[in-house]
Coordinates of C-alpha atoms in Angstrom, one line a residue:
X268 CA 16.3 -22.8 -2.0
X269 CA 13.0 -23.8 -3.9
X270 CA 9.6 -23.0 -2.0
X271 CA 7.3 -26.0 -2.7
X272 CA 4.5 -24.5 -1.0
X273 CA 3.8 -20.7 -1.3
X274 CA 2.3 -18.6 1.5
X275 CA -1.3 -18.5 -0.3
X276 CA -1.4 -22.2 -0.4
X277 CA -0.5 -22.4 3.3
X278 CA -3.0 -19.7 4.4
X279 CA -5.8 -21.7 2.4
X280 CA -4.5 -24.9 4.1
X281 CA -5.0 -23.3 7.5
X282 CA -8.3 -21.8 6.8
X283 CA -9.9 -25.2 5.4
X284 CA -8.6 -27.0 8.6
X285 CA -9.6 -24.3 11.0
X286 CA -13.2 -24.9 9.9
X287 CA -13.3 -28.7 10.3
X288 CA -14.5 -30.1 13.5
X289 CA -12.1 -31.8 16.0
X290 CA -11.5 -35.4 15.5
X291 CA -9.6 -38.3 17.1
X292 CA -6.5 -38.8 15.8
X293 CA -6.2 -42.0 13.6
X294 CA -3.0 -41.5 11.6
X295 CA 0.6 -41.9 12.9
X296 CA 2.8 -38.7 12.9
X297 CA 4.4 -39.9 9.6
X298 CA 1.1 -40.5 7.9
X299 CA -0.2 -37.1 8.9
X300 CA 3.0 -35.4 7.5
X301 CA 2.3 -37.1 4.3
X302 CA -1.5 -36.2 4.2
X303 CA -0.6 -32.5 5.1
X304 CA 1.9 -32.7 2.2
X305 CA -0.6 -34.3 -0.3
X306 CA -3.1 -31.5 0.5
X307 CA -0.8 -28.7 0.1
X308 CA 0.3 -30.2 -3.3
X309 CA -3.5 -30.3 -4.2
X310 CA -3.8 -26.7 -3.1
X311 CA -0.9 -25.8 -5.2
X312 CA -2.5 -27.4 -8.2
X313 CA -5.7 -25.6 -7.6
X314 CA -3.8 -22.2 -7.6
X315 CA -1.9 -23.3 -11.0
X316 CA -5.3 -24.1 -12.5
X317 CA -6.5 -20.6 -11.5
X318 CA -3.5 -19.1 -13.2
X319 CA -4.3 -21.0 -16.5
X320 CA -7.9 -19.9 -16.4
X321 CA -6.8 -16.3 -15.7
X322 CA -4.0 -16.6 -18.4
X323 CA -6.5 -17.8 -20.9
X324 CA -8.9 -15.0 -20.2
X325 CA -6.2 -12.4 -19.8
X326 CA -7.0 -9.1 -21.6
X327 CA -4.6 -7.6 -24.0
X328 CA -2.3 -5.0 -22.4
X329 CA -1.2 -2.8 -25.1
X330 CA 2.0 -1.1 -24.3
X331 CA 3.0 -3.3 -21.6
X332 CA 5.8 -6.2 -22.4
X333 CA 4.3 -9.6 -22.5
X334 CA 6.7 -11.0 -19.6
X335 CA 5.9 -7.7 -17.4
X336 CA 2.3 -8.6 -17.8
X337 CA 3.2 -12.2 -16.9
X338 CA 4.6 -10.9 -13.6
X339 CA 1.6 -8.8 -12.9
X340 CA -0.7 -12.0 -13.7
X341 CA 1.0 -14.1 -11.2
X342 CA 1.5 -11.6 -8.4
X343 CA -2.0 -9.8 -8.4
X344 CA -3.2 -12.3 -5.8
X345 CA -0.4 -13.0 -3.7
X346 CA 1.9 -10.0 -3.5
X347 CA 0.5 -8.3 -0.3
X348 CA 0.6 -11.7 1.3
X349 CA 4.1 -12.7 0.5
X350 CA 5.9 -9.3 0.8
X351 CA 7.6 -8.9 4.2
X352 CA 7.8 -5.4 5.7
X353 CA 11.4 -4.1 6.5
X354 CA 11.6 -3.2 10.1
X355 CA 12.1 0.4 9.5
X356 CA 8.4 0.4 7.7
X357 CA 7.1 -1.0 10.9
X358 CA 8.3 2.3 12.9
X359 CA 6.1 4.0 10.0
X360 CA 3.0 1.8 10.6
X361 CA 3.2 2.5 14.4
X362 CA 3.4 6.2 13.5
X363 CA 0.5 6.1 11.3
X364 CA -1.4 4.1 14.0
X365 CA -0.8 6.6 16.8
X366 CA -1.4 9.5 14.5
X367 CA -5.0 8.2 13.5
X368 CA -5.9 7.7 17.3
X369 CA -4.7 11.2 17.9
X370 CA -6.5 12.6 15.1
X371 CA -9.7 11.1 16.6
X372 CA -9.2 12.1 20.1
X373 CA -8.3 15.8 19.1
X374 CA -11.8 16.6 17.5
X375 CA -15.1 16.3 19.3
X376 CA -16.9 15.5 16.3
X377 CA -14.9 11.9 16.1
X378 CA -15.3 11.3 20.0
X379 CA -18.5 8.9 19.6
X380 CA -16.5 6.7 17.0
X381 CA -13.1 6.7 19.1
X382 CA -15.2 5.8 22.4
X383 CA -17.0 3.1 20.9
X384 CA -13.7 1.8 19.5
X385 CA -11.9 2.0 22.9
X386 CA -14.9 0.4 24.6
X387 CA -14.8 -2.6 22.3
X388 CA -11.3 -3.3 23.3
X389 CA -12.0 -2.4 27.0
X390 CA -9.1 0.4 26.9
X391 CA -9.6 3.5 28.9
X392 CA -7.4 5.7 26.7
X393 CA -6.2 5.5 23.1
X394 CA -2.6 5.5 24.5
X395 CA -3.6 2.1 26.4
X396 CA -5.0 0.6 22.9
X397 CA -1.4 1.8 21.2
X398 CA 0.4 0.2 24.3
X399 CA -1.1 -3.3 24.1
X400 CA -0.9 -3.4 20.4
X401 CA 2.6 -2.3 20.2
X402 CA 3.4 -5.1 22.8
X403 CA 1.7 -7.5 20.3
X404 CA 3.7 -6.4 17.3
X405 CA 6.8 -6.3 19.2
X406 CA 6.4 -10.0 20.3
X407 CA 5.7 -10.9 16.8
X408 CA 8.9 -9.0 15.4
X409 CA 11.0 -10.9 17.9
X410 CA 9.5 -14.3 17.1
X411 CA 10.2 -13.6 13.2
X412 CA 13.8 -13.8 14.2
X413 CA 13.4 -17.2 15.4
X414 CA 11.9 -19.5 12.6
X415 CA 9.5 -22.0 14.0
X416 CA 5.9 -22.4 15.6
X417 CA 5.0 -18.9 16.8
X418 CA 2.9 -18.9 20.0
X419 CA 2.4 -15.8 22.3
X420 CA 2.0 -16.9 26.1
X421 CA 0.2 -14.7 28.4
X422 CA 1.3 -15.6 32.1
X423 CA -0.9 -15.5 35.1
X424 CA -0.5 -12.0 36.9
X425 CA -2.3 -8.9 37.7
X426 CA -3.2 -8.0 34.0
X427 CA -3.8 -11.6 33.0
X428 CA -7.6 -11.1 32.2
X429 CA -7.5 -7.6 30.6
X430 CA -4.2 -8.8 28.5
X431 CA -6.5 -11.8 27.3
X432 CA -9.5 -9.8 26.8
X433 CA -7.6 -7.5 24.5
X434 CA -5.9 -10.4 22.5
X435 CA -9.5 -12.2 22.1
X436 CA -10.6 -9.3 19.9
X437 CA -8.0 -10.3 17.4
X438 CA -8.6 -14.1 17.9
X439 CA -10.5 -16.5 15.7
X440 CA -13.4 -17.7 17.3
X441 CA -13.9 -21.9 17.2
X442 CA -16.6 -22.8 14.7
X443 CA -16.4 -19.4 12.7
X444 CA -17.2 -19.6 9.0
X445 CA -14.4 -17.7 7.6
X446 CA -14.8 -15.3 4.5
X447 CA -11.9 -16.8 2.6
X448 CA -11.6 -14.1 -0.3
X449 CA -8.5 -12.3 0.2
X450 CA -8.2 -14.1 3.6
X451 CA -10.6 -11.4 5.0
X452 CA -11.4 -13.2 8.3
X453 CA -7.9 -14.2 9.0
X454 CA -6.6 -10.8 8.3
X455 CA -9.1 -9.2 11.0
X456 CA -8.4 -12.1 13.3
X457 CA -4.8 -13.3 12.9
X458 CA -4.6 -15.1 16.1
X459 CA -6.3 -18.3 17.6
X460 CA -6.3 -20.0 21.1
X461 CA -4.5 -23.4 21.3
X462 CA -4.9 -23.3 25.2
X463 CA -5.8 -20.6 28.0
X464 CA -3.3 -17.8 27.8
X465 CA -1.7 -19.3 24.5
X466 CA -2.3 -17.3 21.1
X467 CA -0.8 -18.7 18.1
X468 CA 0.3 -16.4 15.4
X469 CA -1.5 -17.6 12.3
X470 CA 0.5 -15.3 9.8
X471 CA 2.9 -12.5 11.3
X472 CA 2.0 -10.1 8.4
X473 CA -1.6 -9.9 9.1
X474 CA -0.5 -9.1 12.7
X475 CA 1.7 -6.1 11.5
X476 CA -1.5 -5.0 9.4
X477 CA -3.3 -4.4 12.6
X478 CA -1.2 -1.3 13.1
X479 CA -2.9 0.8 10.6
X480 CA -4.7 -1.0 7.7
X481 CA -6.7 -3.2 10.3
X482 CA -7.4 -0.3 12.3
X483 CA -8.8 1.7 9.3
X484 CA -11.2 -1.2 8.6
X485 CA -12.3 -1.6 12.2
X486 CA -13.1 1.8 12.5
X487 CA -15.0 1.6 9.2
X488 CA -16.9 -1.5 10.2
X489 CA -18.0 0.1 13.6
X490 CA -19.1 3.2 11.9
X491 CA -21.2 1.5 9.5
X492 CA -23.0 -0.6 12.0
X493 CA -26.6 -1.6 10.7
X494 CA -29.6 0.3 12.1
X495 CA -30.8 0.8 14.7
X496 CA -27.2 1.3 16.0
X497 CA -26.6 5.1 16.0
X498 CA -24.4 7.1 13.4
X499 CA -21.3 7.5 15.3
X500 CA -19.9 10.2 12.8
X501 CA -23.5 11.8 12.1
X502 CA -23.9 12.2 8.5
X503 CA -20.1 12.1 7.9
X504 CA -18.7 9.1 5.8
X505 CA -15.6 7.3 7.5
X506 CA -13.8 6.9 4.3
X507 CA -14.0 10.4 3.4
X508 CA -13.0 11.8 6.6
X509 CA -9.9 9.5 6.4
X510 CA -8.9 9.8 3.1
X511 CA -9.0 13.7 3.0
X512 CA -8.5 15.0 6.3
X513 CA -6.1 12.3 7.8
X514 CA -4.5 10.4 4.9
X515 CA -4.0 13.3 2.8
X516 CA -3.8 16.6 4.8
X517 CA -2.2 15.2 7.9
X518 CA 0.2 12.5 6.6
X519 CA 0.9 13.2 2.9
X520 CA 1.1 16.9 2.5
X521 CA 3.5 17.5 5.6
X522 CA 5.8 14.7 4.0
X523 CA 5.7 16.4 0.7
X524 CA 6.2 19.8 2.1
X525 CA 9.4 18.6 4.1
X526 CA 10.6 16.7 1.0
X527 CA 10.0 19.6 -1.7
X528 CA 9.2 22.8 0.3
X529 CA 12.6 24.3 0.4
X530 CA 13.4 23.3 -3.5
X531 CA 11.0 25.4 -5.4
X532 CA 7.3 26.4 -5.4
X533 CA 5.4 23.7 -3.4
X534 CA 1.6 24.3 -3.0
X535 CA -0.8 21.8 -1.4
X536 CA -4.1 21.3 -3.1
X537 CA -5.9 22.4 0.2
X538 CA -3.9 25.7 -0.1
X539 CA -4.7 26.1 -3.6
X540 CA -8.5 25.4 -2.8
X541 CA -8.5 27.7 0.2
X542 CA -7.0 30.5 -1.9
X543 CA -10.1 30.5 -4.4
X544 CA -8.0 31.0 -7.5
X545 CA -9.5 28.3 -9.3
X546 CA -13.1 28.8 -8.3
X547 CA -14.1 30.4 -11.5
X548 CA -12.4 27.9 -13.5
X549 CA -14.0 24.8 -11.9
X550 CA -11.5 24.2 -9.3
X551 CA -9.9 20.7 -10.3
X552 CA -6.6 21.8 -8.5
X553 CA -3.7 19.1 -8.3
X554 CA -3.5 17.5 -4.9
X555 CA 0.1 18.8 -4.8
X556 CA 1.8 21.2 -7.1
X557 CA 5.6 21.7 -7.1
X558 CA 7.8 23.7 -9.6
X559 CA 11.4 24.2 -9.6
X560 CA 12.7 26.2 -12.9
X561 CA 11.3 24.3 -15.7
X562 CA 10.5 21.0 -13.6
X563 CA 6.7 20.6 -12.6
X564 CA 5.8 17.7 -10.2
X565 CA 2.0 17.1 -10.5
X566 CA 0.8 14.8 -7.6
X567 CA -2.6 13.2 -7.2
X568 CA -3.3 11.3 -4.1
X569 CA -5.4 8.2 -4.6
X570 CA -6.4 6.4 -1.5
X571 CA -8.4 3.5 -3.2
X572 CA -9.3 -0.2 -2.4
X573 CA -10.1 -3.2 -4.3
X574 CA -13.0 -5.4 -3.8
X575 CA -11.9 -8.7 -2.7
X576 CA -13.7 -10.6 -5.5
X577 CA -11.1 -9.2 -7.9
X578 CA -8.0 -10.4 -6.0
X579 CA -8.6 -14.0 -6.8
X580 CA -6.4 -16.1 -9.2
X581 CA -9.1 -16.5 -11.8
X582 CA -10.4 -12.9 -11.7
X583 CA -7.4 -11.3 -13.5
X584 CA -9.5 -9.8 -16.3
X585 CA -11.6 -8.1 -13.5
X586 CA -8.7 -7.0 -11.6
X587 CA -7.1 -5.2 -14.8
X588 CA -10.5 -3.7 -15.3
X589 CA -10.8 -2.6 -11.5
X590 CA -7.4 -0.9 -11.9
X591 CA -8.4 0.7 -15.1
X592 CA -11.5 2.1 -13.4
X593 CA -9.4 3.3 -10.3
X594 CA -6.7 5.1 -12.3
X595 CA -8.0 6.0 -15.7
X596 CA -11.4 5.2 -17.0
X597 CA -13.5 2.1 -17.5
X598 CA -12.9 0.4 -21.0
X599 CA -16.4 1.1 -22.2
X600 CA -16.4 4.8 -21.1
X601 CA -16.2 7.4 -24.1
X602 CA -13.0 9.6 -24.5
X603 CA -13.9 13.0 -23.4
X604 CA -12.0 16.3 -22.3
X605 CA -14.0 16.7 -19.1
X606 CA -11.7 16.4 -16.2
X607 CA -12.5 13.1 -14.5
X608 CA -11.6 12.1 -10.8
X609 CA -9.2 9.4 -11.7
X610 CA -5.5 10.0 -11.4
X611 CA -4.5 9.9 -15.0
X612 CA -7.3 12.2 -16.2
X613 CA -6.8 14.7 -13.4
X614 CA -2.8 14.8 -14.3
X615 CA -3.5 15.1 -17.9
X616 CA -6.2 17.9 -17.3
X617 CA -3.7 20.1 -15.1
X618 CA -0.8 19.5 -17.7
X619 CA -3.1 20.9 -20.5
X620 CA -3.9 24.0 -17.9
X621 CA -0.1 24.6 -17.4
X622 CA 0.6 24.6 -21.2
X623 CA -2.4 27.0 -21.4
X624 CA -1.2 29.3 -18.6
X625 CA -4.7 28.5 -17.0
X626 CA -3.4 27.9 -13.5
X627 CA -3.3 31.3 -12.0
X628 CA -1.4 30.7 -8.9
X629 CA 1.8 29.9 -11.2
X630 CA 2.3 31.8 -14.7
X631 CA 5.8 32.8 -14.6
X632 CA 7.4 30.1 -16.9
X633 CA 7.6 29.3 -20.6
X634 CA 5.1 26.4 -21.4
X635 CA 7.2 24.8 -24.2
X636 CA 10.3 24.3 -21.9
X637 CA 8.2 22.7 -18.8
X638 CA 9.3 19.1 -18.1
X639 CA 6.6 17.2 -16.5
X640 CA 6.6 14.5 -13.8
X641 CA 3.3 12.9 -13.4
X642 CA 2.9 11.2 -9.8
X643 CA 0.1 9.1 -8.5
X644 CA 0.4 8.5 -4.5
X645 CA -1.4 5.4 -3.3
X646 CA -2.0 4.6 0.4
X647 CA -1.6 0.8 0.4
X648 CA 1.6 -0.9 -0.4
X649 CA -0.2 -3.7 -2.1
X650 CA -0.2 -1.3 -5.3
X651 CA 3.8 -1.7 -5.4
X652 CA 3.0 -5.4 -7.1
X653 CA 5.3 -6.0 -10.1
X654 CA 4.1 -4.6 -13.4
X655 CA 1.4 -2.3 -12.0
X656 CA 3.3 0.8 -12.6
X657 CA 4.2 -0.2 -16.3
X658 CA 0.3 -1.0 -16.9
X659 CA -0.9 2.4 -15.4
X660 CA 1.8 4.1 -17.3
X661 CA 0.8 2.5 -20.5
X662 CA -3.1 4.2 -20.0
X663 CA -1.2 7.4 -19.3
X664 CA 0.9 7.2 -22.3
X665 CA -2.2 6.3 -24.4
X666 CA -3.9 9.3 -23.1
X667 CA -1.0 11.6 -23.8
X668 CA -0.9 10.3 -27.3
X669 CA -4.6 10.9 -28.0
X670 CA -4.2 14.5 -26.4
X671 CA -1.3 15.4 -28.5
X672 CA -3.2 14.5 -31.7
X673 CA -6.1 16.7 -30.4
X674 CA -4.1 19.7 -29.8
X675 CA -2.1 19.6 -26.8
X676 CA 1.3 21.0 -27.6
X677 CA 4.5 21.8 -25.7
X678 CA 6.4 20.6 -22.8
X679 CA 8.1 17.3 -22.1
X680 CA 5.9 14.8 -20.3
X681 CA 7.8 12.1 -18.1
X682 CA 6.4 8.6 -17.8
X683 CA 3.8 8.2 -14.9
X684 CA 4.9 7.0 -11.5
X685 CA 3.3 5.3 -8.7
X686 CA 4.6 6.1 -5.2
X687 CA 3.2 4.8 -2.1
X688 CA 2.7 6.8 1.1
X689 CA 4.7 4.7 3.3
X690 CA 7.7 5.1 1.1
X691 CA 7.1 8.9 0.9
X692 CA 6.9 8.9 4.7
X693 CA 10.0 6.7 5.2
X694 CA 12.1 8.9 3.0
X695 CA 10.8 12.5 3.8
X696 CA 13.6 13.4 6.0
X697 CA 16.2 12.0 3.4
X698 CA 14.6 14.2 0.6
X699 CA 14.5 17.2 2.9
X700 CA 18.1 17.1 4.0
X701 CA 19.9 19.5 1.6
X702 CA 23.2 17.7 2.3
X703 CA 22.1 14.4 1.0
X704 CA 22.3 13.6 -2.8
X705 CA 18.7 12.2 -2.6
X706 CA 16.6 14.3 -4.5
X707 CA 12.9 13.2 -5.5
X708 CA 13.1 14.2 -9.2
X709 CA 16.5 12.8 -9.5
X710 CA 15.3 9.4 -8.1
X711 CA 12.3 9.3 -10.5
X712 CA 14.8 10.1 -13.5
X713 CA 17.1 7.1 -12.2
X714 CA 13.9 4.8 -11.9
X715 CA 13.0 5.6 -15.5
X716 CA 16.6 4.8 -16.9
X717 CA 16.7 1.4 -14.7
X718 CA 13.3 0.1 -15.6
X719 CA 13.8 1.0 -19.6
X720 CA 17.2 -0.2 -19.8
X721 CA 17.8 -2.6 -22.6
X722 CA 20.0 -5.4 -21.2
X723 CA 20.7 -6.7 -24.5
X724 CA 22.0 -3.4 -26.0
X725 CA 25.6 -3.9 -25.7
X726 CA 25.6 -7.8 -26.8
X727 CA 23.6 -8.9 -29.7
X728 CA 21.0 -11.3 -28.9
X729 CA 22.2 -13.9 -31.3
X730 CA 25.3 -14.2 -29.4
X731 CA 23.5 -15.7 -26.2
X732 CA 22.7 -19.2 -25.7
X733 CA 19.1 -20.1 -25.2
X734 CA 19.7 -20.5 -21.7
X735 CA 21.4 -17.3 -21.3
X736 CA 19.0 -15.5 -23.4
X737 CA 16.0 -16.8 -21.1
X738 CA 18.0 -15.8 -17.9
X739 CA 18.8 -12.2 -19.4
X740 CA 15.3 -11.8 -20.5
X741 CA 13.5 -12.7 -17.0
X742 CA 16.0 -10.3 -15.5
X743 CA 15.1 -7.5 -17.9
X744 CA 11.3 -8.2 -17.1
X745 CA 11.8 -7.9 -13.3
X746 CA 13.7 -4.7 -14.0
X747 CA 10.9 -3.4 -16.1
X748 CA 8.2 -4.5 -13.7
X749 CA 10.0 -3.1 -10.6
X750 CA 7.7 -0.6 -8.4
X751 CA 9.4 2.8 -7.5
X752 CA 9.3 1.9 -4.0
X753 CA 11.6 -1.3 -4.3
X754 CA 13.8 0.7 -6.8
X755 CA 14.3 3.5 -4.3
X756 CA 15.4 1.0 -1.7
X757 CA 18.2 -0.1 -4.0
X758 CA 19.1 3.4 -5.3
X759 CA 19.0 5.1 -1.8
X760 CA 20.6 2.1 -0.3
X761 CA 23.8 2.7 -2.7
X762 CA 24.1 6.2 -0.9
X763 CA 23.9 4.6 2.5
X764 CA 20.3 5.7 3.2
X765 CA 17.8 3.3 4.5
X766 CA 14.0 3.9 4.5
X767 CA 13.8 5.7 8.1
X768 CA 12.3 8.9 9.2
X769 CA 13.7 10.6 12.4
X770 CA 10.4 12.6 12.3
X771 CA 8.4 9.2 12.8
X772 CA 10.9 8.0 15.3
X773 CA 10.8 10.9 17.3
X774 CA 7.0 11.0 17.4
X775 CA 6.7 7.4 18.3
X776 CA 9.5 7.9 21.2
X777 CA 7.7 10.9 22.5
X778 CA 4.5 8.7 22.9
X779 CA 6.4 5.8 24.3
X780 CA 7.7 8.3 26.9
X781 CA 4.6 10.0 27.6
X782 CA 2.9 9.9 31.1
X783 CA -0.5 8.5 29.3
X784 CA 1.5 5.6 27.7
X785 CA 3.6 4.9 30.8
X786 CA 0.5 4.7 32.8
X787 CA -1.1 2.1 30.8
X788 CA -1.3 -1.1 32.5
X789 CA 2.0 -3.2 32.8

């Protein structure tokens, strides 16, 4: 089945139409359908023109196959719009939503922010907010099973006014001028009123994003209210609190402890930092360190976001530069041996330290025999887009080659792998179960083999017809561009393991059965 109109074009069409004033109908239904179809084709043509502009100005990507680069070019604006979340990951999003609200509720320093948030939604407790949001998400998930026009109807009853007031906070107001870059306004307000109590779902994926990504940005915007509004977190910056204390220490570290803790020496960056063993060496500890015999997993957590401006089709070169700055170093930055805050340079710095026995918390190994697995954990699934891992690894390989030329010797360094935190959370129990065949470094090794396979190796290229050659080349490009997350679903699926965590399920079930949740308005 061929999709004539993609999700990006449909969303742009909605945003254009929504901002127009109401007018009397002057066309028949058939004429309107033709006009809508023509408008969508025009939007498709505009998107294609943007891709042509981006292609013409696309920077060279040394170390990245041409077709892999093209996949990255064509997906960088649409991936997080067009990729549906598996049902199992919705549980993970519910888990993250509830844990974040509970995190705010259990520390007095965050009470002003939480109370302002709950007041905005007219909820008395964070459990009531979770109750109402989960109810909306459940309705959307049920609607997704029935293709067609998606409208949530709130029927008159005891809770009608409060239910509508809650949903109104996610509803586009008539006459709104939308921020159309990266569909920012529609992401924040993915509903609109078609009649009293009738809420049309503009885009289901954006409703599911409200569980966590949307929650993060609403709290961020609330904390950054302009003066004279009081600072809800005092001198604390919301992004720093969230990324360090919640995202990394409360979510990621326990997941890594579960997956790796029983298999070797496993130390979180916080544990290393608190021990003070690196204080005289300028700190710079890995966010997570694991060694089992000669295998070393070095993990850096990078909770980064992109400016909306670089996610448009014609700004592909800016997108590449933004990625380079986030994960490596800007193009015009000089090469230095100074340990930087970007993931690639942090990984390289700690590889060099291990090869020189300069990480005092672990020295009982033979440096030349070490096998390094460099890993960057990202906190947004949009970084799973095809080709991005290959791009970031190309920068890593360039830096490894540079360091080898300038005195770094010993050890075997595997290609860099990007893993998103949702995947780590979803599979943490699978990795932790010693009876399972699923082991993190085995999965990473299998990923290397899969994405670097030469599909022409067993049959000379000259034996293919042009059509067969093209089909095989496209298949190979998709394999080489595949994210670790998508590969892991295939790899674990062959073992009969879906991305599902009993730990998260138990937490959500406990919340759903709690007195506070049960006492929320029906």
